[in-house]
Amino acid sequence: MQKNYLITTNIEKKFIGKNKRFYLADWCLDENELKKNKSKNAIKLNKYSTYLQSLTYRLSFSLGLFLNKENNQNLTKKFWQNLIWIWVSYYISSNFYRWKKIESITKRKKYNFVDLNYTKNFYYSDVNAYKKLISNSDLYNYLSIKKIINCFENRIKKVAVRKGDLNDKLDRNYLNNHSPIKKILFNVYSSIFSFFLEKNKIFIASVFSMKNLIKLNLRLKQLPHFFSSYFFNETYVKILNKKIKRNKEKLNFRANNRFEFFLKKNIIDDLPLIYLENFNKTLDKIKKIKLNPRVIISSSEHYHVENFKIWSLYQKELKKKRIITVEHGGSHQLDSGQFNYDSRFSNKHISWIKSSNSIKPFNPKIFYSFIKREKRDKIIYLGYERPKFPSRLCGSQVYENNDLDTCSNLKLLKNKIKKDASNLFYSPKLIEDIRVKKNIIEILGKNKILNNGSFKKNLKDAKYVVCEYPQTAFIESFLTVPTFLVCDIEKTFIPDKRFKKIYTLFKKNNLLFKNMDSFIKFINKNSNNIEKFWEQSKIKKIRKEFENKFSINTQNNLLCSWENFLKKQK
């Protein structure tokens, strides 16, 4: 019997006829196939969370020892573990997902695999470049999956196909950096006021809005630092004909299963350049930064800005300065996917969620009346935007696009709401998957797609908001306009146990709907009186209870609480 070909990315499709293809996952589909394919066979990484966390710890520990020796440094184990933790967690999770997909598919059936002629080697600057490649690049994913397939030779037969070289132009060019005017202005400011900035006792990376950042620094009697004046990712990809020589045989890591042997074999070749070839040069540069704070405060910068991570960890581990990390969003699902990284990286971590056993400052990003409503005519839809390829464990159970069908929901909403269909807009954070973007445009029209990252700007004109996921944008919206969550919280976004009661109230009081049909039934009855519904005393009470869980207060109280908190840290 003739074997089907296992199609692992969009690249192989042009070499194999449609009747011989078996798709590994929905990332192999084009936009039209994505609309038709309703299979939900994604691997749920969350059930492997404990194992992946343990593996991240073990592997980052071994890599830290390797990197310390290869870079001829004498830095602490914690320095190295925390520097590489995010990349290691992404690398393990993304490969584990693809490994499990192949393992599952090949249990009962054998396949052929299109072995294409590509002998060049990918190298990337940092965790940011890796995440962009593993999330969006068909070529990089083809090469990564090919390495996994080498471990399944008894189930998958490689068939060489030589029909010209693969095009890597897109992968070479799509990570180019540009220097925005704002960064140039910040550099000029930092240069002019360098004498004063060097004396600051607290370095606040961002955490707050620009306006509140300036206000808070002045309250602390210091000029504000602007992060990009000191730290900026130079993100790029190198595609080389020859491999960079690395001493991977010196990695001392005990592999306990086939997947771990695969990691041990490949991870040194896949390390970002910043951790090895570029590390000593970067360390020398950050030592020359003329800042000497006692306290460093970071929100999300310690995730992906490598030179900031190196500087912060150097200050913490060698100069004994304090790092305070602050939650950068409103995620309150069971598993964040970063394995307690914020607390590992810092001396103290401040979450948005209010705790009964500790006193902490108010929410730094969201405060009462931070947006003032105006027109109230737009219906804004917020979809959960996944990249084309899974890249990490996250606080949802959604690992492929067809697990959460934004396009079907939008189409249903547009066709069945009796009022306001002409005022329905989609608000993207940043649609990375071009297939999904094309399908949304086909449903709503190009002029109904708001600009990337413009949600808060458009929120002031919203009549109501429909949201697919309960994270930061949902909280911002819930505080401002009538907001409804259409989401299966038992299967897709499972809340932290502290939120079980409030989500039960959401369900009972028409604030949370399991599917789009039930929401449409509700909104068709209540659209004309949505403000009246929103201002009911029982709804206001539920809203207040939810807001309190995230330590939300007035802008002035926010600033006062942080001023008092930070003065104690000096």
PDB file of C-alpha atoms in Angstrom, residues 111-331:
ATOM      1  CA  TYR A 111       4.622   7.933   6.589  1.00  0.00           C
ATOM      2  CA  ASN A 112       6.980   9.298   3.993  1.00  0.00           C
ATOM      3  CA  PHE A 113       8.611  12.692   4.521  1.00  0.00           C
ATOM      4  CA  VAL A 114       9.739  15.125   1.813  1.00  0.00           C
ATOM      5  CA  ASP A 115      13.491  15.567   2.354  1.00  0.00           C
ATOM      6  CA  LEU A 116      14.264  18.859   0.619  1.00  0.00           C
ATOM      7  CA  ASN A 117      17.690  20.088  -0.403  1.00  0.00           C
ATOM      8  CA  TYR A 118      18.655  22.759   2.129  1.00  0.00           C
ATOM      9  CA  THR A 119      22.064  22.616   3.803  1.00  0.00           C
ATOM     10  CA  LYS A 120      22.404  26.116   5.276  1.00  0.00           C
ATOM     11  CA  ASN A 121      22.388  26.838   8.997  1.00  0.00           C
ATOM     12  CA  PHE A 122      20.190  29.260  10.943  1.00  0.00           C
ATOM     13  CA  TYR A 123      21.647  31.369  13.754  1.00  0.00           C
ATOM     14  CA  TYR A 124      19.701  34.026  15.583  1.00  0.00           C
ATOM     15  CA  SER A 125      20.691  36.868  17.861  1.00  0.00           C
ATOM     16  CA  ASP A 126      18.478  36.362  20.909  1.00  0.00           C
ATOM     17  CA  VAL A 127      15.279  34.986  22.419  1.00  0.00           C
ATOM     18  CA  ASN A 128      13.240  37.542  20.460  1.00  0.00           C
ATOM     19  CA  ALA A 129      14.571  36.332  17.115  1.00  0.00           C
ATOM     20  CA  TYR A 130      14.012  32.695  18.100  1.00  0.00           C
ATOM     21  CA  LYS A 131      10.412  33.367  19.120  1.00  0.00           C
ATOM     22  CA  LYS A 132       9.672  35.127  15.833  1.00  0.00           C
ATOM     23  CA  LEU A 133      11.199  32.306  13.793  1.00  0.00           C
ATOM     24  CA  ILE A 134       9.587  29.424  15.667  1.00  0.00           C
ATOM     25  CA  SER A 135       6.215  31.244  15.682  1.00  0.00           C
ATOM     26  CA  ASN A 136       6.046  32.325  12.035  1.00  0.00           C
ATOM     27  CA  SER A 137       8.705  30.889   9.715  1.00  0.00           C
ATOM     28  CA  ASP A 138       7.733  27.889   7.581  1.00  0.00           C
ATOM     29  CA  LEU A 139      11.347  27.259   6.593  1.00  0.00           C
ATOM     30  CA  TYR A 140      12.736  27.397  10.119  1.00  0.00           C
ATOM     31  CA  ASN A 141       9.942  25.115  11.357  1.00  0.00           C
ATOM     32  CA  TYR A 142      10.517  22.701   8.480  1.00  0.00           C
ATOM     33  CA  LEU A 143      14.199  22.410   9.466  1.00  0.00           C
ATOM     34  CA  SER A 144      13.362  22.114  13.195  1.00  0.00           C
ATOM     35  CA  ILE A 145      10.759  19.402  12.597  1.00  0.00           C
ATOM     36  CA  LYS A 146      13.155  17.586  10.262  1.00  0.00           C
ATOM     37  CA  LYS A 147      15.541  17.172  13.221  1.00  0.00           C
ATOM     38  CA  ILE A 148      12.712  15.572  15.214  1.00  0.00           C
ATOM     39  CA  ILE A 149      11.806  13.287  12.327  1.00  0.00           C
ATOM     40  CA  ASN A 150      15.387  11.965  12.381  1.00  0.00           C
ATOM     41  CA  CYS A 151      14.425  10.401  15.744  1.00  0.00           C
ATOM     42  CA  PHE A 152      11.442   8.563  14.189  1.00  0.00           C
ATOM     43  CA  GLU A 153      13.230   6.798  11.327  1.00  0.00           C
ATOM     44  CA  ASN A 154      11.418   3.520  12.022  1.00  0.00           C
ATOM     45  CA  ARG A 155       8.050   5.260  11.461  1.00  0.00           C
ATOM     46  CA  ILE A 156       8.880   7.938   8.888  1.00  0.00           C
ATOM     47  CA  LYS A 157      10.872   7.363   5.711  1.00  0.00           C
ATOM     48  CA  LYS A 158      12.676  10.367   4.249  1.00  0.00           C
ATOM     49  CA  VAL A 159      12.296  10.671   0.470  1.00  0.00           C
ATOM     50  CA  ALA A 160      14.767  13.065  -1.167  1.00  0.00           C
ATOM     51  CA  VAL A 161      13.220  15.650  -3.492  1.00  0.00           C
ATOM     52  CA  ARG A 162      15.582  17.907  -5.444  1.00  0.00           C
ATOM     53  CA  LYS A 163      13.692  20.638  -7.268  1.00  0.00           C
ATOM     54  CA  GLY A 164      15.786  23.700  -6.600  1.00  0.00           C
ATOM     55  CA  ASP A 165      16.886  25.501  -3.456  1.00  0.00           C
ATOM     56  CA  LEU A 166      14.402  26.711  -0.876  1.00  0.00           C
ATOM     57  CA  ASN A 167      13.911  30.454  -0.680  1.00  0.00           C
ATOM     58  CA  ASP A 168      15.208  31.901   2.613  1.00  0.00           C
ATOM     59  CA  LYS A 169      14.979  35.575   1.629  1.00  0.00           C
ATOM     60  CA  LEU A 170      11.997  36.237   3.902  1.00  0.00           C
ATOM     61  CA  ASP A 171      13.762  34.746   6.916  1.00  0.00           C
ATOM     62  CA  ARG A 172      16.846  36.879   6.278  1.00  0.00           C
ATOM     63  CA  ASN A 173      14.931  40.159   6.053  1.00  0.00           C
ATOM     64  CA  TYR A 174      11.887  40.152   8.285  1.00  0.00           C
ATOM     65  CA  LEU A 175      13.774  40.892  11.503  1.00  0.00           C
ATOM     66  CA  ASN A 176      15.478  44.121  10.442  1.00  0.00           C
ATOM     67  CA  ASN A 177      15.581  46.793  13.150  1.00  0.00           C
ATOM     68  CA  HIS A 178      14.704  50.444  12.713  1.00  0.00           C
ATOM     69  CA  SER A 179      15.556  53.335  15.024  1.00  0.00           C
ATOM     70  CA  PRO A 180      12.358  55.280  15.737  1.00  0.00           C
ATOM     71  CA  ILE A 181      12.390  59.047  16.258  1.00  0.00           C
ATOM     72  CA  LYS A 182      11.219  58.535  19.863  1.00  0.00           C
ATOM     73  CA  LYS A 183      14.372  56.549  20.665  1.00  0.00           C
ATOM     74  CA  ILE A 184      16.578  59.293  19.187  1.00  0.00           C
ATOM     75  CA  LEU A 185      14.807  61.921  21.326  1.00  0.00           C
ATOM     76  CA  PHE A 186      15.231  59.776  24.448  1.00  0.00           C
ATOM     77  CA  ASN A 187      18.943  59.391  23.672  1.00  0.00           C
ATOM     78  CA  VAL A 188      19.351  63.175  23.399  1.00  0.00           C
ATOM     79  CA  TYR A 189      17.486  63.649  26.703  1.00  0.00           C
ATOM     80  CA  SER A 190      19.622  61.011  28.474  1.00  0.00           C
ATOM     81  CA  SER A 191      22.801  62.590  27.170  1.00  0.00           C
ATOM     82  CA  ILE A 192      21.855  66.116  28.299  1.00  0.00           C
ATOM     83  CA  PHE A 193      20.738  65.034  31.777  1.00  0.00           C
ATOM     84  CA  SER A 194      23.213  62.182  32.281  1.00  0.00           C
ATOM     85  CA  PHE A 195      24.795  63.835  35.355  1.00  0.00           C
ATOM     86  CA  PHE A 196      21.470  63.727  37.229  1.00  0.00           C
ATOM     87  CA  LEU A 197      20.281  60.363  35.870  1.00  0.00           C
ATOM     88  CA  GLU A 198      23.443  58.638  37.073  1.00  0.00           C
ATOM     89  CA  LYS A 199      22.532  59.606  40.639  1.00  0.00           C
ATOM     90  CA  ASN A 200      19.056  57.991  40.561  1.00  0.00           C
ATOM     91  CA  LYS A 201      18.554  55.378  43.275  1.00  0.00           C
ATOM     92  CA  ILE A 202      15.682  53.654  41.480  1.00  0.00           C
ATOM     93  CA  PHE A 203      15.654  52.538  37.840  1.00  0.00           C
ATOM     94  CA  ILE A 204      12.090  52.030  36.566  1.00  0.00           C
ATOM     95  CA  ALA A 205      12.181  50.192  33.243  1.00  0.00           C
ATOM     96  CA  SER A 206       8.567  50.932  32.285  1.00  0.00           C
ATOM     97  CA  VAL A 207       5.750  49.381  34.383  1.00  0.00           C
ATOM     98  CA  PHE A 208       3.611  52.554  34.141  1.00  0.00           C
ATOM     99  CA  SER A 209       2.131  54.660  31.347  1.00  0.00           C
ATOM    100  CA  MET A 210       4.530  57.336  30.104  1.00  0.00           C
ATOM    101  CA  LYS A 211       2.590  60.057  31.899  1.00  0.00           C
ATOM    102  CA  ASN A 212       2.550  58.192  35.224  1.00  0.00           C
ATOM    103  CA  LEU A 213       6.189  57.159  34.813  1.00  0.00           C
ATOM    104  CA  ILE A 214       7.231  60.815  34.639  1.00  0.00           C
ATOM    105  CA  LYS A 215       4.949  61.808  37.524  1.00  0.00           C
ATOM    106  CA  LEU A 216       6.204  59.022  39.774  1.00  0.00           C
ATOM    107  CA  ASN A 217       9.879  59.775  39.136  1.00  0.00           C
ATOM    108  CA  LEU A 218       9.335  63.441  39.981  1.00  0.00           C
ATOM    109  CA  ARG A 219       7.560  62.425  43.195  1.00  0.00           C
ATOM    110  CA  LEU A 220      10.686  60.416  44.019  1.00  0.00           C
ATOM    111  CA  LYS A 221      12.742  63.563  43.375  1.00  0.00           C
ATOM    112  CA  GLN A 222      14.583  62.111  40.401  1.00  0.00           C
ATOM    113  CA  LEU A 223      14.426  62.551  36.642  1.00  0.00           C
ATOM    114  CA  PRO A 224      12.840  59.663  34.712  1.00  0.00           C
ATOM    115  CA  HIS A 225      15.015  57.177  32.855  1.00  0.00           C
ATOM    116  CA  PHE A 226      13.805  56.169  29.399  1.00  0.00           C
ATOM    117  CA  PHE A 227      14.489  52.495  28.884  1.00  0.00           C
ATOM    118  CA  SER A 228      15.393  52.519  25.187  1.00  0.00           C
ATOM    119  CA  SER A 229      18.202  55.022  25.810  1.00  0.00           C
ATOM    120  CA  TYR A 230      20.154  52.275  27.553  1.00  0.00           C
ATOM    121  CA  PHE A 231      18.761  48.945  26.381  1.00  0.00           C
ATOM    122  CA  PHE A 232      17.662  47.856  22.940  1.00  0.00           C
ATOM    123  CA  ASN A 233      17.525  44.448  21.258  1.00  0.00           C
ATOM    124  CA  GLU A 234      19.561  44.136  18.106  1.00  0.00           C
ATOM    125  CA  THR A 235      17.441  41.332  16.721  1.00  0.00           C
ATOM    126  CA  TYR A 236      18.588  39.536  13.570  1.00  0.00           C
ATOM    127  CA  VAL A 237      19.001  36.178  11.823  1.00  0.00           C
ATOM    128  CA  LYS A 238      22.136  34.840  10.159  1.00  0.00           C
ATOM    129  CA  ILE A 239      21.870  32.071   7.580  1.00  0.00           C
ATOM    130  CA  LEU A 240      25.328  30.592   6.995  1.00  0.00           C
ATOM    131  CA  ASN A 241      26.728  27.987   4.612  1.00  0.00           C
ATOM    132  CA  LYS A 242      28.991  26.576   7.329  1.00  0.00           C
ATOM    133  CA  LYS A 243      28.136  25.651  10.903  1.00  0.00           C
ATOM    134  CA  ILE A 244      29.635  27.683  13.725  1.00  0.00           C
ATOM    135  CA  LYS A 245      31.943  25.400  15.688  1.00  0.00           C
ATOM    136  CA  ARG A 246      30.609  24.886  19.194  1.00  0.00           C
ATOM    137  CA  ASN A 247      31.831  22.398  21.799  1.00  0.00           C
ATOM    138  CA  LYS A 248      28.528  20.635  22.332  1.00  0.00           C
ATOM    139  CA  GLU A 249      30.263  17.506  23.628  1.00  0.00           C
ATOM    140  CA  LYS A 250      31.106  19.556  26.762  1.00  0.00           C
ATOM    141  CA  LEU A 251      27.450  19.884  27.774  1.00  0.00           C
ATOM    142  CA  ASN A 252      26.999  17.746  30.876  1.00  0.00           C
ATOM    143  CA  PHE A 253      23.301  16.887  30.883  1.00  0.00           C
ATOM    144  CA  ARG A 254      21.730  13.578  31.865  1.00  0.00           C
ATOM    145  CA  ALA A 255      18.975  12.728  29.379  1.00  0.00           C
ATOM    146  CA  ASN A 256      16.212  10.490  30.794  1.00  0.00           C
ATOM    147  CA  ASN A 257      14.192   9.746  27.638  1.00  0.00           C
ATOM    148  CA  ARG A 258      14.294   9.989  23.838  1.00  0.00           C
ATOM    149  CA  PHE A 259      13.048  13.570  23.764  1.00  0.00           C
ATOM    150  CA  GLU A 260      15.740  14.661  26.208  1.00  0.00           C
ATOM    151  CA  PHE A 261      18.407  12.905  24.104  1.00  0.00           C
ATOM    152  CA  PHE A 262      17.104  14.908  21.139  1.00  0.00           C
ATOM    153  CA  LEU A 263      17.479  18.143  23.137  1.00  0.00           C
ATOM    154  CA  LYS A 264      20.976  17.241  24.272  1.00  0.00           C
ATOM    155  CA  LYS A 265      22.033  16.542  20.699  1.00  0.00           C
ATOM    156  CA  ASN A 266      20.680  19.797  19.227  1.00  0.00           C
ATOM    157  CA  ILE A 267      20.442  22.543  21.849  1.00  0.00           C
ATOM    158  CA  ILE A 268      24.051  23.788  21.706  1.00  0.00           C
ATOM    159  CA  ASP A 269      23.819  24.275  17.939  1.00  0.00           C
ATOM    160  CA  ASP A 270      20.550  26.151  18.486  1.00  0.00           C
ATOM    161  CA  LEU A 271      21.719  28.531  21.230  1.00  0.00           C
ATOM    162  CA  PRO A 272      21.178  32.254  20.511  1.00  0.00           C
ATOM    163  CA  LEU A 273      24.377  34.112  19.646  1.00  0.00           C
ATOM    164  CA  ILE A 274      23.924  36.472  22.621  1.00  0.00           C
ATOM    165  CA  TYR A 275      24.656  33.637  25.078  1.00  0.00           C
ATOM    166  CA  LEU A 276      27.859  32.445  23.439  1.00  0.00           C
ATOM    167  CA  GLU A 277      29.621  34.253  20.582  1.00  0.00           C
ATOM    168  CA  ASN A 278      28.277  37.700  21.548  1.00  0.00           C
ATOM    169  CA  PHE A 279      28.139  37.361  25.318  1.00  0.00           C
ATOM    170  CA  ASN A 280      31.508  38.767  26.407  1.00  0.00           C
ATOM    171  CA  LYS A 281      31.213  41.743  24.075  1.00  0.00           C
ATOM    172  CA  THR A 282      27.727  42.511  25.441  1.00  0.00           C
ATOM    173  CA  LEU A 283      28.877  42.126  29.050  1.00  0.00           C
ATOM    174  CA  ASP A 284      31.721  44.590  28.453  1.00  0.00           C
ATOM    175  CA  LYS A 285      29.228  47.091  27.022  1.00  0.00           C
ATOM    176  CA  ILE A 286      26.778  46.876  29.901  1.00  0.00           C
ATOM    177  CA  LYS A 287      29.574  47.352  32.445  1.00  0.00           C
ATOM    178  CA  LYS A 288      30.135  50.778  30.888  1.00  0.00           C
ATOM    179  CA  ILE A 289      26.534  51.928  31.431  1.00  0.00           C
ATOM    180  CA  LYS A 290      26.708  54.802  33.882  1.00  0.00           C
ATOM    181  CA  LEU A 291      23.832  53.878  36.139  1.00  0.00           C
ATOM    182  CA  ASN A 292      24.097  52.890  39.767  1.00  0.00           C
ATOM    183  CA  PRO A 293      20.607  52.338  41.195  1.00  0.00           C
ATOM    184  CA  ARG A 294      19.931  50.485  44.409  1.00  0.00           C
ATOM    185  CA  VAL A 295      16.670  49.134  43.030  1.00  0.00           C
ATOM    186  CA  ILE A 296      15.741  48.011  39.489  1.00  0.00           C
ATOM    187  CA  ILE A 297      12.061  47.680  38.585  1.00  0.00           C
ATOM    188  CA  SER A 298      10.993  45.683  35.537  1.00  0.00           C
ATOM    189  CA  SER A 299       7.642  44.714  34.070  1.00  0.00           C
ATOM    190  CA  SER A 300       8.212  42.658  30.904  1.00  0.00           C
ATOM    191  CA  GLU A 301      11.680  43.825  29.857  1.00  0.00           C
ATOM    192  CA  HIS A 302      13.403  40.946  31.684  1.00  0.00           C
ATOM    193  CA  TYR A 303      11.707  38.490  29.332  1.00  0.00           C
ATOM    194  CA  HIS A 304      13.026  39.472  25.915  1.00  0.00           C
ATOM    195  CA  VAL A 305      15.534  42.351  26.174  1.00  0.00           C
ATOM    196  CA  GLU A 306      18.779  40.441  26.526  1.00  0.00           C
ATOM    197  CA  ASN A 307      21.200  43.260  27.337  1.00  0.00           C
ATOM    198  CA  PHE A 308      18.831  44.491  30.045  1.00  0.00           C
ATOM    199  CA  LYS A 309      18.697  40.980  31.507  1.00  0.00           C
ATOM    200  CA  ILE A 310      22.483  40.766  31.552  1.00  0.00           C
ATOM    201  CA  TRP A 311      22.801  44.213  33.173  1.00  0.00           C
ATOM    202  CA  SER A 312      20.076  43.538  35.784  1.00  0.00           C
ATOM    203  CA  LEU A 313      21.419  40.123  36.741  1.00  0.00           C
ATOM    204  CA  TYR A 314      24.965  41.468  36.926  1.00  0.00           C
ATOM    205  CA  GLN A 315      23.729  44.202  39.280  1.00  0.00           C
ATOM    206  CA  LYS A 316      21.807  41.683  41.391  1.00  0.00           C
ATOM    207  CA  GLU A 317      24.259  38.790  41.562  1.00  0.00           C
ATOM    208  CA  LEU A 318      27.569  40.656  41.701  1.00  0.00           C
ATOM    209  CA  LYS A 319      26.714  44.094  43.098  1.00  0.00           C
ATOM    210  CA  LYS A 320      23.902  42.895  45.372  1.00  0.00           C
ATOM    211  CA  LYS A 321      21.326  45.384  44.053  1.00  0.00           C
ATOM    212  CA  ARG A 322      17.612  44.593  44.369  1.00  0.00           C
ATOM    213  CA  ILE A 323      15.336  43.694  41.475  1.00  0.00           C
ATOM    214  CA  ILE A 324      11.563  44.095  41.764  1.00  0.00           C
ATOM    215  CA  THR A 325       9.453  42.595  39.007  1.00  0.00           C
ATOM    216  CA  VAL A 326       5.886  43.768  38.435  1.00  0.00           C
ATOM    217  CA  GLU A 327       3.184  41.791  36.629  1.00  0.00           C
ATOM    218  CA  HIS A 328       3.010  43.039  33.045  1.00  0.00           C
ATOM    219  CA  GLY A 329      -0.536  41.878  32.352  1.00  0.00           C
ATOM    220  CA  GLY A 330      -3.782  40.611  33.799  1.00  0.00           C
ATOM    221  CA  SER A 331      -3.408  36.900  33.165  1.00  0.00           C
TER     222      SER A 331
END
